[in-house]
Coordinates of C-alpha atoms in Angstrom, one line a residue:
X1472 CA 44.8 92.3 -56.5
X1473 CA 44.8 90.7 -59.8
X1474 CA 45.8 91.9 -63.4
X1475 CA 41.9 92.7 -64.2
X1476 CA 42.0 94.8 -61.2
X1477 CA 45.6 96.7 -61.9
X1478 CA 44.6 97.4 -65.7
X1479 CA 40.9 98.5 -65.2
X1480 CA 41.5 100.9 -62.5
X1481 CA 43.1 104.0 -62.6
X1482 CA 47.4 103.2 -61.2
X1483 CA 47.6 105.4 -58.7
X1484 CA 50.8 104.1 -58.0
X1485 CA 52.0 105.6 -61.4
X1486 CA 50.4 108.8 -60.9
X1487 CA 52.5 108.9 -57.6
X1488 CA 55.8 108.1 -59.0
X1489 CA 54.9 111.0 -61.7
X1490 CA 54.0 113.1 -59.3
X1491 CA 57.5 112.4 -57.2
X1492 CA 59.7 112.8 -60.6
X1493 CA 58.2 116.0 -60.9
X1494 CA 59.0 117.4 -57.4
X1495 CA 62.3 115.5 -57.1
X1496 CA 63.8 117.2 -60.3
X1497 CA 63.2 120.3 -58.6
X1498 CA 65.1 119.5 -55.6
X1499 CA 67.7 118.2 -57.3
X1500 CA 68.4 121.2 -59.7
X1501 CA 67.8 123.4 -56.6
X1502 CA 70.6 121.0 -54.4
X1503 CA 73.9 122.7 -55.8
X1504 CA 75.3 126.2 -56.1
X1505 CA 74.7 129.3 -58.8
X1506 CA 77.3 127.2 -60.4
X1507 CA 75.9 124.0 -60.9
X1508 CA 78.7 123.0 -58.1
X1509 CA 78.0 121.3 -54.3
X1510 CA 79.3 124.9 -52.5
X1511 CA 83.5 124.3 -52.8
X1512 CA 83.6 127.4 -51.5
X1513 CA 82.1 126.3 -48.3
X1514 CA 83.4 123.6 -45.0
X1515 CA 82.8 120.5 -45.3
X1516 CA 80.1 120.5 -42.8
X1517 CA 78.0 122.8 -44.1
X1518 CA 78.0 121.2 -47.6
X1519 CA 76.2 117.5 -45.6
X1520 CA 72.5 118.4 -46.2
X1521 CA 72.6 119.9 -49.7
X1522 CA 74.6 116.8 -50.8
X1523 CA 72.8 114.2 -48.9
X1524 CA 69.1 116.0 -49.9
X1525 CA 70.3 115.4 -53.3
X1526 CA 71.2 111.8 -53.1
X1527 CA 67.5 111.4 -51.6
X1528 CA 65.6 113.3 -54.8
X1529 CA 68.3 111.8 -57.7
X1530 CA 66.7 108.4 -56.9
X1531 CA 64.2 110.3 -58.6
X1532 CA 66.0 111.6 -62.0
X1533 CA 64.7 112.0 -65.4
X1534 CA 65.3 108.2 -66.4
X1535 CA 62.2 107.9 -64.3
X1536 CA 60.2 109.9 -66.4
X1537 CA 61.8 107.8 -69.3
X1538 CA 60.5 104.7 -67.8
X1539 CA 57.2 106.1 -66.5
X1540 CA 56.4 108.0 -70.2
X1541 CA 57.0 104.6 -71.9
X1542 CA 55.2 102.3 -69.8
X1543 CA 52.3 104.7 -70.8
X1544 CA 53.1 104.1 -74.4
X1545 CA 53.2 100.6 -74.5
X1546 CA 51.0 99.9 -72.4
X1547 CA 48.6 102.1 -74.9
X1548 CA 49.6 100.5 -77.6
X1549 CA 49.1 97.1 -76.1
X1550 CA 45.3 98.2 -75.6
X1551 CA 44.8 100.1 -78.6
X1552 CA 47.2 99.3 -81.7
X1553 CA 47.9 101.6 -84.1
X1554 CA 50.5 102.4 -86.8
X1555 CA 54.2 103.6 -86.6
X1556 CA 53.1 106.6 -88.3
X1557 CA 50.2 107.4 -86.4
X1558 CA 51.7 106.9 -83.1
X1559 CA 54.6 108.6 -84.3
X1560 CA 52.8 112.3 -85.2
X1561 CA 50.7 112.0 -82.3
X1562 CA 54.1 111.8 -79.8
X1563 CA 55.7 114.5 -82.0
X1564 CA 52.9 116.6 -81.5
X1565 CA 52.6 116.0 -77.6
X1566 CA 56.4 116.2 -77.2
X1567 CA 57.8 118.4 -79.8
X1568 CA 55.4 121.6 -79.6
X1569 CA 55.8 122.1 -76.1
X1570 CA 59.3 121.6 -76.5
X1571 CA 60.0 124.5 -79.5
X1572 CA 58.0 126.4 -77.4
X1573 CA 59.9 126.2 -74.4
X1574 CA 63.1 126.6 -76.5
X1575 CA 61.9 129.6 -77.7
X1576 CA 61.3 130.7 -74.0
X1577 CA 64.3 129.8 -72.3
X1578 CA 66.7 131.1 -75.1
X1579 CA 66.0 134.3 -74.2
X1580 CA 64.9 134.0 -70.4
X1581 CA 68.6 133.1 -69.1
X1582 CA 69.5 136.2 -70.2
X1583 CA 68.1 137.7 -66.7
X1584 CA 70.3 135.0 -64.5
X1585 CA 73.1 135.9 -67.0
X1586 CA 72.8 139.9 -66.9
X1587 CA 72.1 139.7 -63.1
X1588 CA 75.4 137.3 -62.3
X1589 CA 77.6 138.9 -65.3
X1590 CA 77.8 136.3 -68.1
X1591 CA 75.7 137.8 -70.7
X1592 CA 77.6 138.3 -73.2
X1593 CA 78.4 134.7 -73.3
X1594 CA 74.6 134.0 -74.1
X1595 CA 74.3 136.8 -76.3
X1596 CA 76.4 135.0 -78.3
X1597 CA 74.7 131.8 -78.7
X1598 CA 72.0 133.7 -80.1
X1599 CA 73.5 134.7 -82.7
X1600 CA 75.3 131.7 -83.6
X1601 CA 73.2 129.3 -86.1
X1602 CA 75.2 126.1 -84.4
X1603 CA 74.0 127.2 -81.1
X1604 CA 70.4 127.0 -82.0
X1605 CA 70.7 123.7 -83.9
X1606 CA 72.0 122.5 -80.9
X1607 CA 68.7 123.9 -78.7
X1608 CA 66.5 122.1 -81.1
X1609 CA 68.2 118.9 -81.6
X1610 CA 69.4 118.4 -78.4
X1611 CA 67.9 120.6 -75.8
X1612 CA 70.9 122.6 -74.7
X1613 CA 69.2 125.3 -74.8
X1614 CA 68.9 125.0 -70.9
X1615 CA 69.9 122.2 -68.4
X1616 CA 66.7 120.4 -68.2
X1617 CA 65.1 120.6 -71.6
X1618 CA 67.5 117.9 -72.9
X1619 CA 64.7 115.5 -71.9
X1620 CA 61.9 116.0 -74.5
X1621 CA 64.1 115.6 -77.6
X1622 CA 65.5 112.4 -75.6
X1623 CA 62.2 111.3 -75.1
X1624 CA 61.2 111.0 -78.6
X1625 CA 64.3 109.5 -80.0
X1626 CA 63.3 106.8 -77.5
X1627 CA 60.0 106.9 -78.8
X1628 CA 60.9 106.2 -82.1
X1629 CA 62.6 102.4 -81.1
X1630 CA 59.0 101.8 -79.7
X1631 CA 58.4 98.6 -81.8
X1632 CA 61.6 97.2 -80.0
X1633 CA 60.4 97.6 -76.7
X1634 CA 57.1 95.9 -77.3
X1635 CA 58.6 92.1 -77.4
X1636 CA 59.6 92.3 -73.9
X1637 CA 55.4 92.5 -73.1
X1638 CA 55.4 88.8 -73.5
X1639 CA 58.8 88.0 -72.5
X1640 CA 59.5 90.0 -69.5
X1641 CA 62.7 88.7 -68.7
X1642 CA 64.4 90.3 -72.0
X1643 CA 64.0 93.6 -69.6
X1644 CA 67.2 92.1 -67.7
X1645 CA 68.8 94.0 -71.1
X1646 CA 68.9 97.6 -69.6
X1647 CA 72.2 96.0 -67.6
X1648 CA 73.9 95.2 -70.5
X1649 CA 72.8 98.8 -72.3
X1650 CA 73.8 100.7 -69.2
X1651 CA 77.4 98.7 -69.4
X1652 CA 77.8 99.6 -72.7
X1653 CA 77.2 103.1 -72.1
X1654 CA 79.3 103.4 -69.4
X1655 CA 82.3 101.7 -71.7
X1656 CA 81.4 103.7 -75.2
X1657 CA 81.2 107.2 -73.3
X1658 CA 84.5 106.8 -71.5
X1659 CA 86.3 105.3 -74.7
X1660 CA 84.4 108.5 -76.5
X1661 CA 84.9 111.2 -74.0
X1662 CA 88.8 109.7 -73.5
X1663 CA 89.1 110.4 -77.6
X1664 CA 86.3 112.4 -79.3
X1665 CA 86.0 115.6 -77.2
X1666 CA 87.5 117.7 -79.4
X1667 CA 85.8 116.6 -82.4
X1668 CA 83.3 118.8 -84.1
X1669 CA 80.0 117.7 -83.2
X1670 CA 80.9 115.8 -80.4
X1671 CA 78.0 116.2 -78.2
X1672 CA 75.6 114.7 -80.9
X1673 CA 77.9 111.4 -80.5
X1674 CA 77.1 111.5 -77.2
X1675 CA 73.6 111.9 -77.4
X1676 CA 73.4 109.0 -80.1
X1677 CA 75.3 106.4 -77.8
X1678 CA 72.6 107.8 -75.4
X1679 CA 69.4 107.0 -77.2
X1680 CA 70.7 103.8 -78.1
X1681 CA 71.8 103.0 -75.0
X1682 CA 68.5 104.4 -73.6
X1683 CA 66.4 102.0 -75.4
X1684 CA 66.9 99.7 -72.5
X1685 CA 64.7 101.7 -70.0
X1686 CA 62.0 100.9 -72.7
X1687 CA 62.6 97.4 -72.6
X1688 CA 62.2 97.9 -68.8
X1689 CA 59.6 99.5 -69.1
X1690 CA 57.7 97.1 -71.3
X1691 CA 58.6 94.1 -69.6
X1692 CA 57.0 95.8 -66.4
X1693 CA 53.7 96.0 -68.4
X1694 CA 54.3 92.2 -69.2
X1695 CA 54.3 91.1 -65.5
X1696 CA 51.3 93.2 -65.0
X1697 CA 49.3 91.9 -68.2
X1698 CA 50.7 88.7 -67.5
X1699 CA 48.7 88.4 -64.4
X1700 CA 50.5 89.0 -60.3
X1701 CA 48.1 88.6 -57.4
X1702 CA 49.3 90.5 -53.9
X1703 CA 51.6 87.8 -52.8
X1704 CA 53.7 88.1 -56.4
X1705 CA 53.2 92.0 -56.2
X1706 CA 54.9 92.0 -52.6
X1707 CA 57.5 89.9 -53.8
X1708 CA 58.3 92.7 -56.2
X1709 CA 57.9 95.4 -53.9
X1710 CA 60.4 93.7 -51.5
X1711 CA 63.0 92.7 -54.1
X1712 CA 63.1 96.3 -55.0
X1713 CA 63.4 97.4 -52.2
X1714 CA 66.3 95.4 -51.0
X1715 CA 67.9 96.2 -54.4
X1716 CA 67.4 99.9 -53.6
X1717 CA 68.7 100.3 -50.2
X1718 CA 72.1 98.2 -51.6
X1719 CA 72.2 101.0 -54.2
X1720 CA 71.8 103.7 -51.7
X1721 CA 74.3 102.5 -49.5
X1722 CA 76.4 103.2 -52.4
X1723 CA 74.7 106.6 -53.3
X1724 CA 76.2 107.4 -49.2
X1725 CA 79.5 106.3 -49.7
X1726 CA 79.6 108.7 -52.9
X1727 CA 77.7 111.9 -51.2
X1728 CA 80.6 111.3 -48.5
X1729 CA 83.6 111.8 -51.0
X1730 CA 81.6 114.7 -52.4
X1731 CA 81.3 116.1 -48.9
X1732 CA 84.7 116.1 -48.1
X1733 CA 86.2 117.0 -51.6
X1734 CA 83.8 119.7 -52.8
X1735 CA 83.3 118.3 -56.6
X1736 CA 81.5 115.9 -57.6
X1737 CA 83.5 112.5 -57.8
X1738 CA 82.6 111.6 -61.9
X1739 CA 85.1 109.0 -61.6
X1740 CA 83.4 106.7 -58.8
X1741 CA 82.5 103.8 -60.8
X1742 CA 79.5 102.4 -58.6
X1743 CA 77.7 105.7 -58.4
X1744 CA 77.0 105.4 -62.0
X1745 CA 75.5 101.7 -61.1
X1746 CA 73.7 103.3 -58.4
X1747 CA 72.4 106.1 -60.3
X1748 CA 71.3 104.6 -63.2
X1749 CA 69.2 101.4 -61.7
X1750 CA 68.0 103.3 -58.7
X1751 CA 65.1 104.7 -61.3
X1752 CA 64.5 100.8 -62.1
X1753 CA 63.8 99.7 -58.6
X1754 CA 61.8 102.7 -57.2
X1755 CA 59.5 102.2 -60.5
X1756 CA 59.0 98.2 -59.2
X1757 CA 58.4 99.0 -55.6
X1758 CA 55.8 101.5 -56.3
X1759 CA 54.7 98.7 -58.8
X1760 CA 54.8 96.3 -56.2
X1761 CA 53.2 98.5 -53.4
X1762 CA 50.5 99.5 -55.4
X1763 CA 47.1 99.9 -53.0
X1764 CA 43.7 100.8 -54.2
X1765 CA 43.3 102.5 -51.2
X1766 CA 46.0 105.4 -52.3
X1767 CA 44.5 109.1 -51.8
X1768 CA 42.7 109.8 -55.2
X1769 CA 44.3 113.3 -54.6
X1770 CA 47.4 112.1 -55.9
X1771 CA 46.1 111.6 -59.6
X1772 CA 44.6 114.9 -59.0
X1773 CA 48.0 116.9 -59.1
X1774 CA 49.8 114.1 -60.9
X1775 CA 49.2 115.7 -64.4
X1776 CA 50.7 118.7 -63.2
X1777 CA 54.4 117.0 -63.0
X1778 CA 55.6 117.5 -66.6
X1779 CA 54.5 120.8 -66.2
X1780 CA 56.4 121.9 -63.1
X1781 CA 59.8 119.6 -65.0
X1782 CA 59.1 122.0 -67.3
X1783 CA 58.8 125.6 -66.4
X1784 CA 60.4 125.2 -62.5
X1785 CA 64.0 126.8 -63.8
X1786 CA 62.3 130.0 -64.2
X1787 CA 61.5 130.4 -60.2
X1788 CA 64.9 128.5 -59.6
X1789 CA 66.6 131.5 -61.6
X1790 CA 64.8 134.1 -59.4
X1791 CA 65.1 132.7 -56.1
X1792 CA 68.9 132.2 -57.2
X1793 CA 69.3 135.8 -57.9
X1794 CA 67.3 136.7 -54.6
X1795 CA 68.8 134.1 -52.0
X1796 CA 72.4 134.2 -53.2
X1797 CA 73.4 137.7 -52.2
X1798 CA 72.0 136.4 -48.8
X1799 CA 75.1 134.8 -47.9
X1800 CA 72.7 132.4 -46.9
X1801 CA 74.4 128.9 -45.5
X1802 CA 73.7 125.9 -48.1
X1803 CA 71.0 124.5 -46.2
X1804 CA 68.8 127.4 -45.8
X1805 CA 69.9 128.2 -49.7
X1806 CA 68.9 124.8 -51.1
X1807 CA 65.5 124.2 -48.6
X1808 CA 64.3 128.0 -49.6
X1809 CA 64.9 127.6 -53.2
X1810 CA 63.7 124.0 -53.5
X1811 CA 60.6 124.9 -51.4
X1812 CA 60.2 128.3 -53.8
X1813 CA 60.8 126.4 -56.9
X1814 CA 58.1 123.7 -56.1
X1815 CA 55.6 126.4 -55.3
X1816 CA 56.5 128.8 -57.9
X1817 CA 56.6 125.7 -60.7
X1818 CA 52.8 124.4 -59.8
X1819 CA 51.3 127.9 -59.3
X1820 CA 51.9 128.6 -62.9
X1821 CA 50.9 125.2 -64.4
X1822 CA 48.0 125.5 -62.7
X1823 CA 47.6 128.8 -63.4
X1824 CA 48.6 127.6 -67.4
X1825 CA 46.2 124.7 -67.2
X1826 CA 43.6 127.2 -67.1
X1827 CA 44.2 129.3 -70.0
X1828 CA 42.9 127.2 -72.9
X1829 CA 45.3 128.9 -75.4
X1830 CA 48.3 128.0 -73.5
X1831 CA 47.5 124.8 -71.4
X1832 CA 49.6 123.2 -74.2
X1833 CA 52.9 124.4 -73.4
X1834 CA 52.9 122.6 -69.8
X1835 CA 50.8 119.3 -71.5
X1836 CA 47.7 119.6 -70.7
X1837 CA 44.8 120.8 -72.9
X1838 CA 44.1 120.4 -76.3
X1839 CA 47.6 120.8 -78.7
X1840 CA 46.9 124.0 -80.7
X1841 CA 46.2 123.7 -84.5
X1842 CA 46.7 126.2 -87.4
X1843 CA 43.2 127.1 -87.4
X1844 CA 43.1 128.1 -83.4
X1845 CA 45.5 131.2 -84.8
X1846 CA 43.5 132.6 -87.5
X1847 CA 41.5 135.6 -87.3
X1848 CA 37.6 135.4 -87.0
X1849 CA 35.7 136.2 -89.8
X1850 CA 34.4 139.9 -89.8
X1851 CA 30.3 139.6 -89.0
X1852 CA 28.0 141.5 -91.5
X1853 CA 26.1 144.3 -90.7

């Protein structure tokens, strides 16, 4: 396969990997307790499939998304250059309206998880408080997945950094040295700064910054493609990634063990981080390197629908929640029923979304509304 071939034809290979970020986020939001928490409260045998089924979908995690959304940009800017300020409105309209929208959504939503499980009045709260809503807007708090969008931007903004690693793909090699540093600013932050008013908008900024090197990544991915890599160079990629993978998954399985037999999640083991953090890196280069133009076509047929199911699957997550957890179900039927509920529930209404021109929007796809889609028709004469 040569470059000519990868950049003319629709990369089905990227549509795959959206399409597996979309699904895996599910999973991995639907692998823990009502609490966020890998089921203390249960033996440490019965806590060995929710914890390992989440080490399988967080190879998966939302810097994958990261990398995927800004190989997409560069790569479009690379073909069809344009200004800061035009690329910049046209990403704040395609991130930021769904976004308020959703903010808008969820702020209130919680409130039947919270009623149902007793900690309303804790939202309730939050509503009221200016700070709070800042806070959903600037950083997404607003609910534990929506932190993504306003990430995704900030990123966005860097863009012109990213695009010098098109021609020199090796400057990608950088996202080690920006994942180091994060690592070493957040401890020296969290260790000093966590009282501090404002606090979590420090963290986010060492984030964004730190961040930028998944669009270094990212672009120096596009490099090697535009650069020219026939099949031999492309299964060199795919089996260096590979082999990089499996040595971070080992580590993933030494980590999912101390969370099996301790019942918390084990913050302080240094190598998960490592393992964490790359594993989005090397499952975007194998499916680089595996791409086959012989990949079902189905799979760009339900790849749009991703950002839409990262998007709207806490809703059917907070249902099944409330239904499954007075079950006293065990954690493996708990996780598989709500994971296999949430993945359902989350594409049924983007499809169903897609569909309605008004509102295909929210879940990004459709045209992005404008002020004059809102104002009333003009009365016809008699």
């Amino acid at each position: 396969m040569t470059t000519t071939d990868v950049q003319s034809s629709r990369m089905v290979w990227l549509d795959c990997l959206r399409l597996i970020a979309g699904v895996s986020i599910v999973g991995l939001h639907a692998s823990s307790d009502i609490s966020g928490q890998p089921f203390p409260d249960f033996s440490a045998s019965e806590r060995i499939f929710p914890v390992l089924f989440r080490a399988v979908v967080y190879t998966a995690r939302t810097e994958l998304f990261i990398i995927i959304s800004l190989f997409l940009l560069v790569m479009s800017l690379d073909k069809r250059p344009r200004s800061y300020g035009e690329t910049i409105k046209v990403q704040a309209r395609r991130l930021l309206l769904p976004f308020v929208f959703w903010v808008m959504f969820f702020a209130f939503y919680r409130l039947i998880k919270a009623s149902y499980f007793g900690y309303q009045d804790a939202i309730l709260q939050e509503l009221v408080n200016p700070f709070q809503w800042l806070s959903y807007f600037v950083l997404g708090s607003v609910q534990y997945h929506m932190h993504f969008l306003p990430t995704l931007f900030g990123l966005v903004l860097m863009y012109p950094l990213y695009l010098i690693a098109i021609d020199k793909p090796v400057i990608g090699l950088v996202v080690l040295l920006s994942l180091f540093a994060k690592r070493e600013v957040d401890l020296w932050i969290w260790a000093n700064f966590r009282d501090m008013g404002g606090f979590e908008y420090l963290v986010r900024g060492v984030k964004l910054v730190t961040y930028a090197g998944y669009g270094i990544v990212a672009a120096s991915f596009y490099g090697l493609l535009k650069q020219g890599m026939n099949s031999k160079a492309l299964r060199g990629v795919f089996w260096t990634a590979l082999y990089l993978g499996v040595i971070m998954f080992m580590v993933k399985l030494v980590y999912s063990n101390k969370v099996i037999l301790s019942g918390d999640w084990q913050y302080n083991y240094d190598p998960a981080y490592w393992a964490d953090f790359l594993m989005p890196v090397f499952l975007f280069a194998m499916f680089m390197g595996a791409q086959n133009p012989k990949w079902s076509a189905i799979i760009s047929t339900w790849a749009p629908y991703s950002f839409g199911i990262y998007l709207v699957h806490p809703i059917f997550l907070d249902l099944l929640e409330m239904m499954l957890w007075p079950m006293a179900l065990s954690p493996s039927l708990f996780v598989a029923f709500k994971t296999a509920g949430g993945i359902a529930g989350a594409t049924t209404l983007v499809v169903v979304l897609s569909r309605i021109k008004l509102l295909a929007w929210t879940v990004g796809l459709g045209a992005l509304p404008r002020l004059g889609d809102f104002k009333k028709p003009a009365v016809m004469a008699k």
